[in-house]
Structures are given as structure tokens and as C-alpha cells.
GROMACS .gro file of C-alpha atoms in nm:
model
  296
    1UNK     CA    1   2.448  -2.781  -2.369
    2UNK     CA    2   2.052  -2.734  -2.341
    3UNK     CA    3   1.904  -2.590  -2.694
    4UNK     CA    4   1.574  -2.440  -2.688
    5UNK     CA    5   1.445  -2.410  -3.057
    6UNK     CA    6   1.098  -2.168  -3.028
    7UNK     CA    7   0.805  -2.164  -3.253
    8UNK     CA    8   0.869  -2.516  -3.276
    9UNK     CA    9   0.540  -2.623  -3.414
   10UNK     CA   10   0.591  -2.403  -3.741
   11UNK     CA   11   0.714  -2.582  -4.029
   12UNK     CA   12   1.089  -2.460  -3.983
   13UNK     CA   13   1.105  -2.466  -3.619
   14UNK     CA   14   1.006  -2.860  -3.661
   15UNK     CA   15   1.300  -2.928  -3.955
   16UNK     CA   16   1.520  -2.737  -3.690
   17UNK     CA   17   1.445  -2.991  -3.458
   18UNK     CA   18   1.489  -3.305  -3.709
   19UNK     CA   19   1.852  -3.114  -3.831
   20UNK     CA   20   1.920  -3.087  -3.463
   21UNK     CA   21   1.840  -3.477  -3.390
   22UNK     CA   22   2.041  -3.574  -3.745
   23UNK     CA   23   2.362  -3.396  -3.614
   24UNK     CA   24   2.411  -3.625  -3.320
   25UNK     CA   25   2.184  -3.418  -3.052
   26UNK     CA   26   2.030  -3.602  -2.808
   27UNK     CA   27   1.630  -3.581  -2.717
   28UNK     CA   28   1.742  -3.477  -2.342
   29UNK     CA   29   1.928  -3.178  -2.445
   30UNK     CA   30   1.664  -3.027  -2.673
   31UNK     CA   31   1.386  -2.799  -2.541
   32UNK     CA   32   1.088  -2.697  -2.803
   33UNK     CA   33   0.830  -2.450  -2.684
   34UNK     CA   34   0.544  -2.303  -2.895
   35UNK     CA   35   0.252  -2.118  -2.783
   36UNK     CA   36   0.042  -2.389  -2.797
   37UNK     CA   37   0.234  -2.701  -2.668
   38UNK     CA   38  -0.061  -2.978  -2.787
   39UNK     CA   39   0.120  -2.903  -3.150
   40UNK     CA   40   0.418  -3.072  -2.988
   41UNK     CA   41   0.269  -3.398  -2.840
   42UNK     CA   42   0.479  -3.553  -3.139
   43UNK     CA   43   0.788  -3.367  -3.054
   44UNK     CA   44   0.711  -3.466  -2.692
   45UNK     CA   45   0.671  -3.870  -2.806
   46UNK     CA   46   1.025  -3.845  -2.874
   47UNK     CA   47   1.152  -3.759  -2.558
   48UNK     CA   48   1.208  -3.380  -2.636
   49UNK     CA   49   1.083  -3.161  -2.334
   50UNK     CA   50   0.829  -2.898  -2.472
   51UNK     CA   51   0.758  -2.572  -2.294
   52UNK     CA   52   0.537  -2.319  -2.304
   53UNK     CA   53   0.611  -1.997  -2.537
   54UNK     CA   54   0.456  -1.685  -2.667
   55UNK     CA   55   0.638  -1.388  -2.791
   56UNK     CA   56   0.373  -1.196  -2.647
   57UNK     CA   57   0.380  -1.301  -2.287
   58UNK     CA   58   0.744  -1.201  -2.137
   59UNK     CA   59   0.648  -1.453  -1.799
   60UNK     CA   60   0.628  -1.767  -2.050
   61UNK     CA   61   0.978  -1.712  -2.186
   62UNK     CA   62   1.180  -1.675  -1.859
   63UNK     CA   63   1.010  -2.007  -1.740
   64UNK     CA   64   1.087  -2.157  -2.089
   65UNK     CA   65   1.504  -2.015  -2.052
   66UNK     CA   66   1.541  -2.217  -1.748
   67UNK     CA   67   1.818  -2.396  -1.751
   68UNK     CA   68   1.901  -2.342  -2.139
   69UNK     CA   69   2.220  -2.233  -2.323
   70UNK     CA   70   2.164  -2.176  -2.679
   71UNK     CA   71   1.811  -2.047  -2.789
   72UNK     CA   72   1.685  -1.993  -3.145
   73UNK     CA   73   1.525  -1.717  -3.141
   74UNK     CA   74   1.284  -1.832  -3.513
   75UNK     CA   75   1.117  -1.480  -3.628
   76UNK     CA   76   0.792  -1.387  -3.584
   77UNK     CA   77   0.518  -1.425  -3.883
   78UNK     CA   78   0.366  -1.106  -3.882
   79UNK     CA   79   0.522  -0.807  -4.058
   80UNK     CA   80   0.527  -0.495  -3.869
   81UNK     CA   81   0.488  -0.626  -3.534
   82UNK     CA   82   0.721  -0.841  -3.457
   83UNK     CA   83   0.958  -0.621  -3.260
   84UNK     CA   84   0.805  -0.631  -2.982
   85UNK     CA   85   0.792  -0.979  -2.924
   86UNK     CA   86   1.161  -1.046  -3.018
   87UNK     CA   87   1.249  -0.746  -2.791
   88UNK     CA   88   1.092  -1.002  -2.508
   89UNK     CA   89   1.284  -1.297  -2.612
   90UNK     CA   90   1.640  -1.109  -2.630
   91UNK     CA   91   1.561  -0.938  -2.289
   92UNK     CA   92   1.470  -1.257  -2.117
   93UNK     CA   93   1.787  -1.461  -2.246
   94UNK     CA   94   1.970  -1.173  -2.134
   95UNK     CA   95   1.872  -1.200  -1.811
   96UNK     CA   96   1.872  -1.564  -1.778
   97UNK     CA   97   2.282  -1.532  -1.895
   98UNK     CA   98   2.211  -1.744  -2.276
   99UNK     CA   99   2.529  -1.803  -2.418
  100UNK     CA  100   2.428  -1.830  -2.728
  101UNK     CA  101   2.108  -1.658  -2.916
  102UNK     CA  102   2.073  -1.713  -3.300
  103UNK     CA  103   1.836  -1.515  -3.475
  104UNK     CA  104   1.666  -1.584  -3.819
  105UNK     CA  105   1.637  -1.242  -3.977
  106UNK     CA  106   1.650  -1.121  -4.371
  107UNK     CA  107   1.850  -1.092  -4.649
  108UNK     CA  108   2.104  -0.775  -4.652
  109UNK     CA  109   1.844  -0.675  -4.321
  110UNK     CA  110   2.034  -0.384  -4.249
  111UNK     CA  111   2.211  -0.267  -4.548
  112UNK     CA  112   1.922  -0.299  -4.769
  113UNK     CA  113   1.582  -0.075  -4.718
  114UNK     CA  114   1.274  -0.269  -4.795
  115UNK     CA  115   0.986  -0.278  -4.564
  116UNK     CA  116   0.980  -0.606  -4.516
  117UNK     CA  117   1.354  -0.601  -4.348
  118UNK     CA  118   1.238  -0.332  -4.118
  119UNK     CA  119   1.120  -0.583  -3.867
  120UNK     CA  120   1.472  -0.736  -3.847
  121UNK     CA  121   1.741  -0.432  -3.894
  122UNK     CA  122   1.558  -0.316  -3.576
  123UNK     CA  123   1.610  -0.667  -3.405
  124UNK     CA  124   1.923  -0.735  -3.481
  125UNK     CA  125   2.022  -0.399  -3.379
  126UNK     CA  126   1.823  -0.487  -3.028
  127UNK     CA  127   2.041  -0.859  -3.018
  128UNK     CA  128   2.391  -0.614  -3.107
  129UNK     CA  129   2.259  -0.324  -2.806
  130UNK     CA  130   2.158  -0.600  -2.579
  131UNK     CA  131   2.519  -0.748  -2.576
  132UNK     CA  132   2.398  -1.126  -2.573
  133UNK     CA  133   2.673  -1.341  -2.750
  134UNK     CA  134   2.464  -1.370  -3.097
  135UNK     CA  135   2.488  -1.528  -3.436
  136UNK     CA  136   2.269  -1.379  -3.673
  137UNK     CA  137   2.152  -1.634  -4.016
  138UNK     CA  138   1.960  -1.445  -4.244
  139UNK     CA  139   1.753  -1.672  -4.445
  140UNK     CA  140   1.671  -1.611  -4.859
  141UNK     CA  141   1.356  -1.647  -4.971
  142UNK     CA  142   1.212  -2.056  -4.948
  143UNK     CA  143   1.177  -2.239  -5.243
  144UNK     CA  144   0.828  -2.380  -5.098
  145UNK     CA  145   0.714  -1.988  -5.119
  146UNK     CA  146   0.691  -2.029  -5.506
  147UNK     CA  147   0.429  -2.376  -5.427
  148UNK     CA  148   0.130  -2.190  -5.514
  149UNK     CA  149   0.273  -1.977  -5.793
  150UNK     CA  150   0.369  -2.292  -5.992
  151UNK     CA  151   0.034  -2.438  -5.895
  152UNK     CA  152  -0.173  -2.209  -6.049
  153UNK     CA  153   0.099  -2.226  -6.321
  154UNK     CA  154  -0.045  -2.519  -6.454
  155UNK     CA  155  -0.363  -2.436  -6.546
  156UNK     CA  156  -0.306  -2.079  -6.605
  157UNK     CA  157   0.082  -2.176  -6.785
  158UNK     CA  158   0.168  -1.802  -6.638
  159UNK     CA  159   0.414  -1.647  -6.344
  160UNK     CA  160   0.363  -1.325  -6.333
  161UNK     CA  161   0.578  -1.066  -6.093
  162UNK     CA  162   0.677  -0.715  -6.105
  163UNK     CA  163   1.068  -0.821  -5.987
  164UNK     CA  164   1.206  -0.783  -6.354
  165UNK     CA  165   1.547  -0.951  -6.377
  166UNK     CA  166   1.596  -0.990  -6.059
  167UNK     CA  167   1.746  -1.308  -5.876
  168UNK     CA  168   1.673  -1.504  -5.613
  169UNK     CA  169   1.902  -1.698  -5.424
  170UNK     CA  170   1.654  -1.939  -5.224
  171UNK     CA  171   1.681  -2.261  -5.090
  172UNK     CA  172   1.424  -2.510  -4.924
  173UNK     CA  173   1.340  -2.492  -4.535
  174UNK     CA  174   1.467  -2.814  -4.460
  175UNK     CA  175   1.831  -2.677  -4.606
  176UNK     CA  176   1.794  -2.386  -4.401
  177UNK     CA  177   1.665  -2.557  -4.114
  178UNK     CA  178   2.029  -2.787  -4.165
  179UNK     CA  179   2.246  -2.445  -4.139
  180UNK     CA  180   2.068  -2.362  -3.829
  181UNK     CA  181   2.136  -2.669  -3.643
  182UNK     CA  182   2.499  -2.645  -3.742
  183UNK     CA  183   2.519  -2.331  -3.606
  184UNK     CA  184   2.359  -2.384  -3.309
  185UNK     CA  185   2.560  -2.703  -3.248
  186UNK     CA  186   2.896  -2.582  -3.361
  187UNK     CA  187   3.138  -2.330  -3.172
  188UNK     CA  188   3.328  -2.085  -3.348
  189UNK     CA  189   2.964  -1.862  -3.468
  190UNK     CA  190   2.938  -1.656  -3.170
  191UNK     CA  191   2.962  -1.243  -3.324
  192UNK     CA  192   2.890  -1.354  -3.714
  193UNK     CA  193   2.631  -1.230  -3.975
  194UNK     CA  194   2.555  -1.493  -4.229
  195UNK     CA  195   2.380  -1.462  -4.565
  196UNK     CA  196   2.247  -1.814  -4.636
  197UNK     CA  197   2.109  -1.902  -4.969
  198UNK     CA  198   2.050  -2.144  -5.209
  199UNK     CA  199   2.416  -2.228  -5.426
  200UNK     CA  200   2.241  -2.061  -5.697
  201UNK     CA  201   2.057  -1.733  -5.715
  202UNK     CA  202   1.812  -1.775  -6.030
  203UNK     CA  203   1.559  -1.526  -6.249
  204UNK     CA  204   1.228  -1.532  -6.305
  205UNK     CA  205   1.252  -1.681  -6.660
  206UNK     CA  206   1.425  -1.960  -6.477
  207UNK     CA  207   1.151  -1.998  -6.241
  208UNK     CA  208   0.903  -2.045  -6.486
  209UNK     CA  209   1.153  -2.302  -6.680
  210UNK     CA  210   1.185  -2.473  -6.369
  211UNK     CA  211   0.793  -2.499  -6.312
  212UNK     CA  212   0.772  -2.570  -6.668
  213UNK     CA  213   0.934  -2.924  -6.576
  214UNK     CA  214   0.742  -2.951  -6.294
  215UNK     CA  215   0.417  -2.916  -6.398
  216UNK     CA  216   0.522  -3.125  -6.771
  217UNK     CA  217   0.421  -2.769  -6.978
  218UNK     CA  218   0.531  -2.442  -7.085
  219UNK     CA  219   0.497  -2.199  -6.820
  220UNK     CA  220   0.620  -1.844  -6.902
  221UNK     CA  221   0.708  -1.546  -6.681
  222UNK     CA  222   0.477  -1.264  -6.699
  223UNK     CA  223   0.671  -0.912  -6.633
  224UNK     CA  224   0.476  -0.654  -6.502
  225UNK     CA  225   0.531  -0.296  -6.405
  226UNK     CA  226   0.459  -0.229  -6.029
  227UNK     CA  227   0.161  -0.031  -6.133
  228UNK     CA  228   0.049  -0.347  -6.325
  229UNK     CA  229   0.117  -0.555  -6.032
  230UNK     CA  230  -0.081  -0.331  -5.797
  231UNK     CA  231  -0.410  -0.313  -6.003
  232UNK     CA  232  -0.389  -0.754  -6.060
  233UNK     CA  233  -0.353  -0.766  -5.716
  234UNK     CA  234  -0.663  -0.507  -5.631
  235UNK     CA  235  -0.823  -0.673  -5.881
  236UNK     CA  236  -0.836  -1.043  -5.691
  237UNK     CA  237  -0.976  -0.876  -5.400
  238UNK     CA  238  -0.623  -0.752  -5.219
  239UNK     CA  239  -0.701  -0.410  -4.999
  240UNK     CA  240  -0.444  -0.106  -5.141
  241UNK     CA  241  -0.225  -0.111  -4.889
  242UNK     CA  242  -0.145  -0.534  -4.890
  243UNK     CA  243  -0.141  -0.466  -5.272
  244UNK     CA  244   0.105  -0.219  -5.232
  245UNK     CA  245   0.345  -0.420  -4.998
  246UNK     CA  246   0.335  -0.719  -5.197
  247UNK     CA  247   0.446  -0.495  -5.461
  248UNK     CA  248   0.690  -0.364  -5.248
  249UNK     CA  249   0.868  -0.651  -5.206
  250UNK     CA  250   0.873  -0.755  -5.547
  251UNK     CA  251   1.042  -0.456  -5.626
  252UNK     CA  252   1.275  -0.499  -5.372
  253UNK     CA  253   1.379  -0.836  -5.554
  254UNK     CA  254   1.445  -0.630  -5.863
  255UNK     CA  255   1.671  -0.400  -5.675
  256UNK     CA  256   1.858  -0.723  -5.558
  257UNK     CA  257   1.807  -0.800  -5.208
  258UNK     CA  258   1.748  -1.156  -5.279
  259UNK     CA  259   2.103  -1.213  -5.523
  260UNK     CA  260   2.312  -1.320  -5.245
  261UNK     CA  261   2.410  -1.691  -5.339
  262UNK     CA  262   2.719  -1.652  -5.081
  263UNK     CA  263   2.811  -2.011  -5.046
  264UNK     CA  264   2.803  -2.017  -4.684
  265UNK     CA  265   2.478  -2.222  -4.670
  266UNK     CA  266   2.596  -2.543  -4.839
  267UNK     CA  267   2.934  -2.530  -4.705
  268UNK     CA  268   2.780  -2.524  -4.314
  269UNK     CA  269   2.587  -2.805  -4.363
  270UNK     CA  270   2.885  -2.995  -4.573
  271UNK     CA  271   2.638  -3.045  -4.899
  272UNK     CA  272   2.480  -2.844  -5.188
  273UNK     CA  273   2.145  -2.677  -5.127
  274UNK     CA  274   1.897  -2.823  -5.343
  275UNK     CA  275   1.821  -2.730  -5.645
  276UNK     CA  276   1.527  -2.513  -5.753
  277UNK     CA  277   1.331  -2.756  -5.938
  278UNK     CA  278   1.366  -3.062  -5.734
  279UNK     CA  279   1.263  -2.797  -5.450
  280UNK     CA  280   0.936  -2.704  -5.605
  281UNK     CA  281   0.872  -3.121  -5.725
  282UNK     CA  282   0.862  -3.177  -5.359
  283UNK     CA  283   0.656  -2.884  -5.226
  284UNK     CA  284   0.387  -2.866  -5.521
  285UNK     CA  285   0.083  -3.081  -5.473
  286UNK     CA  286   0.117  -3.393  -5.679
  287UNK     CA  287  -0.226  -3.362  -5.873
  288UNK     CA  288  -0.065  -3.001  -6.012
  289UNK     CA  289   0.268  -3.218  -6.148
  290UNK     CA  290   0.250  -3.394  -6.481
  291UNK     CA  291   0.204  -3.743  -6.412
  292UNK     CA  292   0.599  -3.825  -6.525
  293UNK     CA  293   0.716  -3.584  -6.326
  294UNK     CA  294   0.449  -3.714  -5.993
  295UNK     CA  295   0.590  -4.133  -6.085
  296UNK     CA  296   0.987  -3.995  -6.048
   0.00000   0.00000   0.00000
């Protein structure tokens, strides 16, 4: 079996690549492509063959399928128009007869409305019309997406969101980057939809507990209305629209789209995801960390 992991260069696709290589695959049947394959001359040193691969360019993914079986298909970065480019990727491993395509889309993608799921409810309806043996893994948020929030935490001792209560059930890449290499590796996926999250799905005022330890200070959650949330971000030089859909998808949070601590995460890669704040000790710069907490 030949596994072709794309976007390879981006921080998951590279932890996909490690999980892969941890789980007993060998360098020869791995394949990592990226747009730019000079970001790969480490993969490469490894004895991983890197290919060519952009989204954009259908002719660079049919010469990247050859000879592959299982492709992850990782999703693109840019809201709004990414379509397009998975469209590409899921005709080309149709054609080239993939017998496996796994595709990282969003929480509750297509039971949930959001804006930010539109992107994937439209390709995992593409992977479902296309009739390519699939496995879909929709990924939570990533703990490392709160880095900067409990960075500025400790100066400013502040979180502040417009998500109210709501939870979020994330975990770190490099535990989501685990489930995908199981289920790339293992048979018995083909035709699921899996929700993976972190064990626990936790609040805001938990967050800021959490990055309370972190940063060795009391850092409190800040709750603001989405109208509140608009005008801070307008008001640190955000356009109204990107102000609005950063809004947006805190209030999506409130409604619940990220409170989906399933279970299947941890129990696919035989562990427990780990825990928020040991998550954000390792993905916070070490000069924002109390110095206890940066000598542990």
C-alpha cells in the first residue's frame, strides 16, 4: 500500500507523516507532495519520495496519484475557496482508481450551518457524489489555535470571546495527526464519518484557568456580546467583513459546534488526547510561561 499524505510541508501534513512512520510504515511506501517540494528536502533525507502538488493545478495531482492507494486529501487553508481545489483532488483519485481517500473536514460539517463548514459540507458531499471509497475525520478545533490568545494573556491577564458558554472539544495536531495515520493505515474505515476531539470538551472559563497555569497568573475570560466582539475587532484594524466572520465563528462555538468530545479520537490512536493545559505549555512561547511552569 502506497500513501500519499498532501500539503505535507504544513504543520499537520508533517505530524501525519511522523504518525505514519511511528505506526510501523516504511519510508518506501510513503509519498509527500506539497506545492513547493524544497519544504520537503527533510522529508526527502529520510527516504520518503516527495512529489509535486497544488490544489490549483489538476496536471500536478494525476502525476502525484501515480501509483498510490490511499491519499489524504489535508484541507485547504483558505476559507471560501477551497472547493475548487478539493474538487481537483477527488476527481483525479477518481480517475486514477484510489482506494482509499480520507478527507480532513469540520466539526458537525454538514449538520451544523456556520460559514466556516461551508467549505467542507460541499466537499464531502463532492467525495459521497464522486463514489471514491472515503473516510471522512473531521477535526475540532487545535489546542495550538489558542497559542496567541494565552500569549497576550499574560501581559494583558484577559481572554476575551463572544462564544459564551460554549465548549470546545479540541485536541493538539500531533493527536490528530495520530488518528489520521491510524486511519489511513488501518482497514475497516472505508464509508465512516468521524468526529475527533479532544477526551474533553472545555469552556472558556476553563481556558483562561488553564492559561492561568500556564502563564503562572490569573487570567480571566472576558464575555462579550457579538456586537462587542465586532467593534474590538474593527477597532485593532480588522476590515467589517473579517470582523464579522471571526465573530461568526465564535458564535457558532456558542451554538455548540465545537462540544463533540465523542471518544473516537483517543480510542483510534489507543491513548488519551492530551490535555488542554499541557497542550498550550507546549505550543506557547517559553518567554510568555512563568518561569516554573518554562523549568517543568
Amino acid at each position: 500500500m502506497t500513501i500519499l499524505v498532501t500539503a505535507a510541508s504544513g504543520q499537520l501534513g508533517r505530524l501525519v507523516v511522523d504518525a505514519l512512520l511511528e505506526r510501523g510504515a516504511q519510508p518506501a511506501d510513503l509519498v509527500a507532495s506539497a506545492r513547493d517540494t524544497s519544504k520537503l528536502a527533510d522529508v526527502a533525507a529520510r527516504g520518503i519520495r516527495t512529489v509535486e502538488l497544488d490544489y490549483a493545478r489538476p496536471e500536478t495531482i494525476a502525476d502525484a496519484l501515480g501509483g498510490v492507494d490511499t491519499v489524504l486529501l489535508i484541507s485547504g487553508s483558505e476559507p471560501g475557496s477551497r472547493l475548487a481545489g478539493h474538487r481537483n483532488v477527488i476527481d483525479a483519485a477518481k480517475a486514477a482508481g484510489v482506494a482509499k481517500l480520507v478527507y480532513t473536514s469540520a466539526p458537525q460539517a454538514t449538520t451544523f450551518d456556520y460559514a466556516l463548514g461551508a467549505d467542507h459540507k460541499a466537499t464531502e458531499e463532492a467525495i459521497a457524489a464522486s463514489g471514491v471509497p472515503a473516510v471522512i475525520v473531521r477535526h475540532n478545533w487545535y489546542t495550538e489555535n489558542y497559542a496567541a490568545d494565552v500569549a497576550r494573556a499574560a501581559s494583558t491577564g484577559t481572554i476575551a470571546a463572544s462564544v459564551a458558554d460554549g465548549r470546545v472539544a479540541s485536541a493538539t495536531r500531533a493527536d490528530f495527526a495520530a488518528g489520521d495515520a491510524a486511519v489511513l493505515l488501518e482497514d475497516g474505515h472505508l464509508g465512516q464519518v468521524y468526529e475527533f476531539g479532544g477526551d474533553v470538551a472545555w469552556n472558556y472559563a476553563e481556558l483562561a484557568a488553564a492559561a492561568s497555569e500556564v502563564v503562572g497568573h490569573p487570567v480571566e475570560y472576558a464575555s462579550l456580546s457579538t456586537d462587542e466582539h465586532v467593534a474590538a475587532l474593527e477597532s485593532v484594524g480588522l476590515d467589517a467583513g473579517t470582523a464579522a466572520f471571526v465573530a461568526g465563528i465564535d458564535d457558532a462555538i456558542r451554538r455548540g459546534v465545537l462540544d463533540v468530545p465523542t471518544g473516537t479520537l483517543s480510542r483510534l490512536i489507543g491513548r488519551p488526547t492530551t490535555p488542554l493545559v499541557d497542550g498550550l505549555r507546549a505550543a506557547v512561547p517559553a518567554r510568555e510561561q512563568s518561569a516554573d511552569q518554562s523549568a517543568a
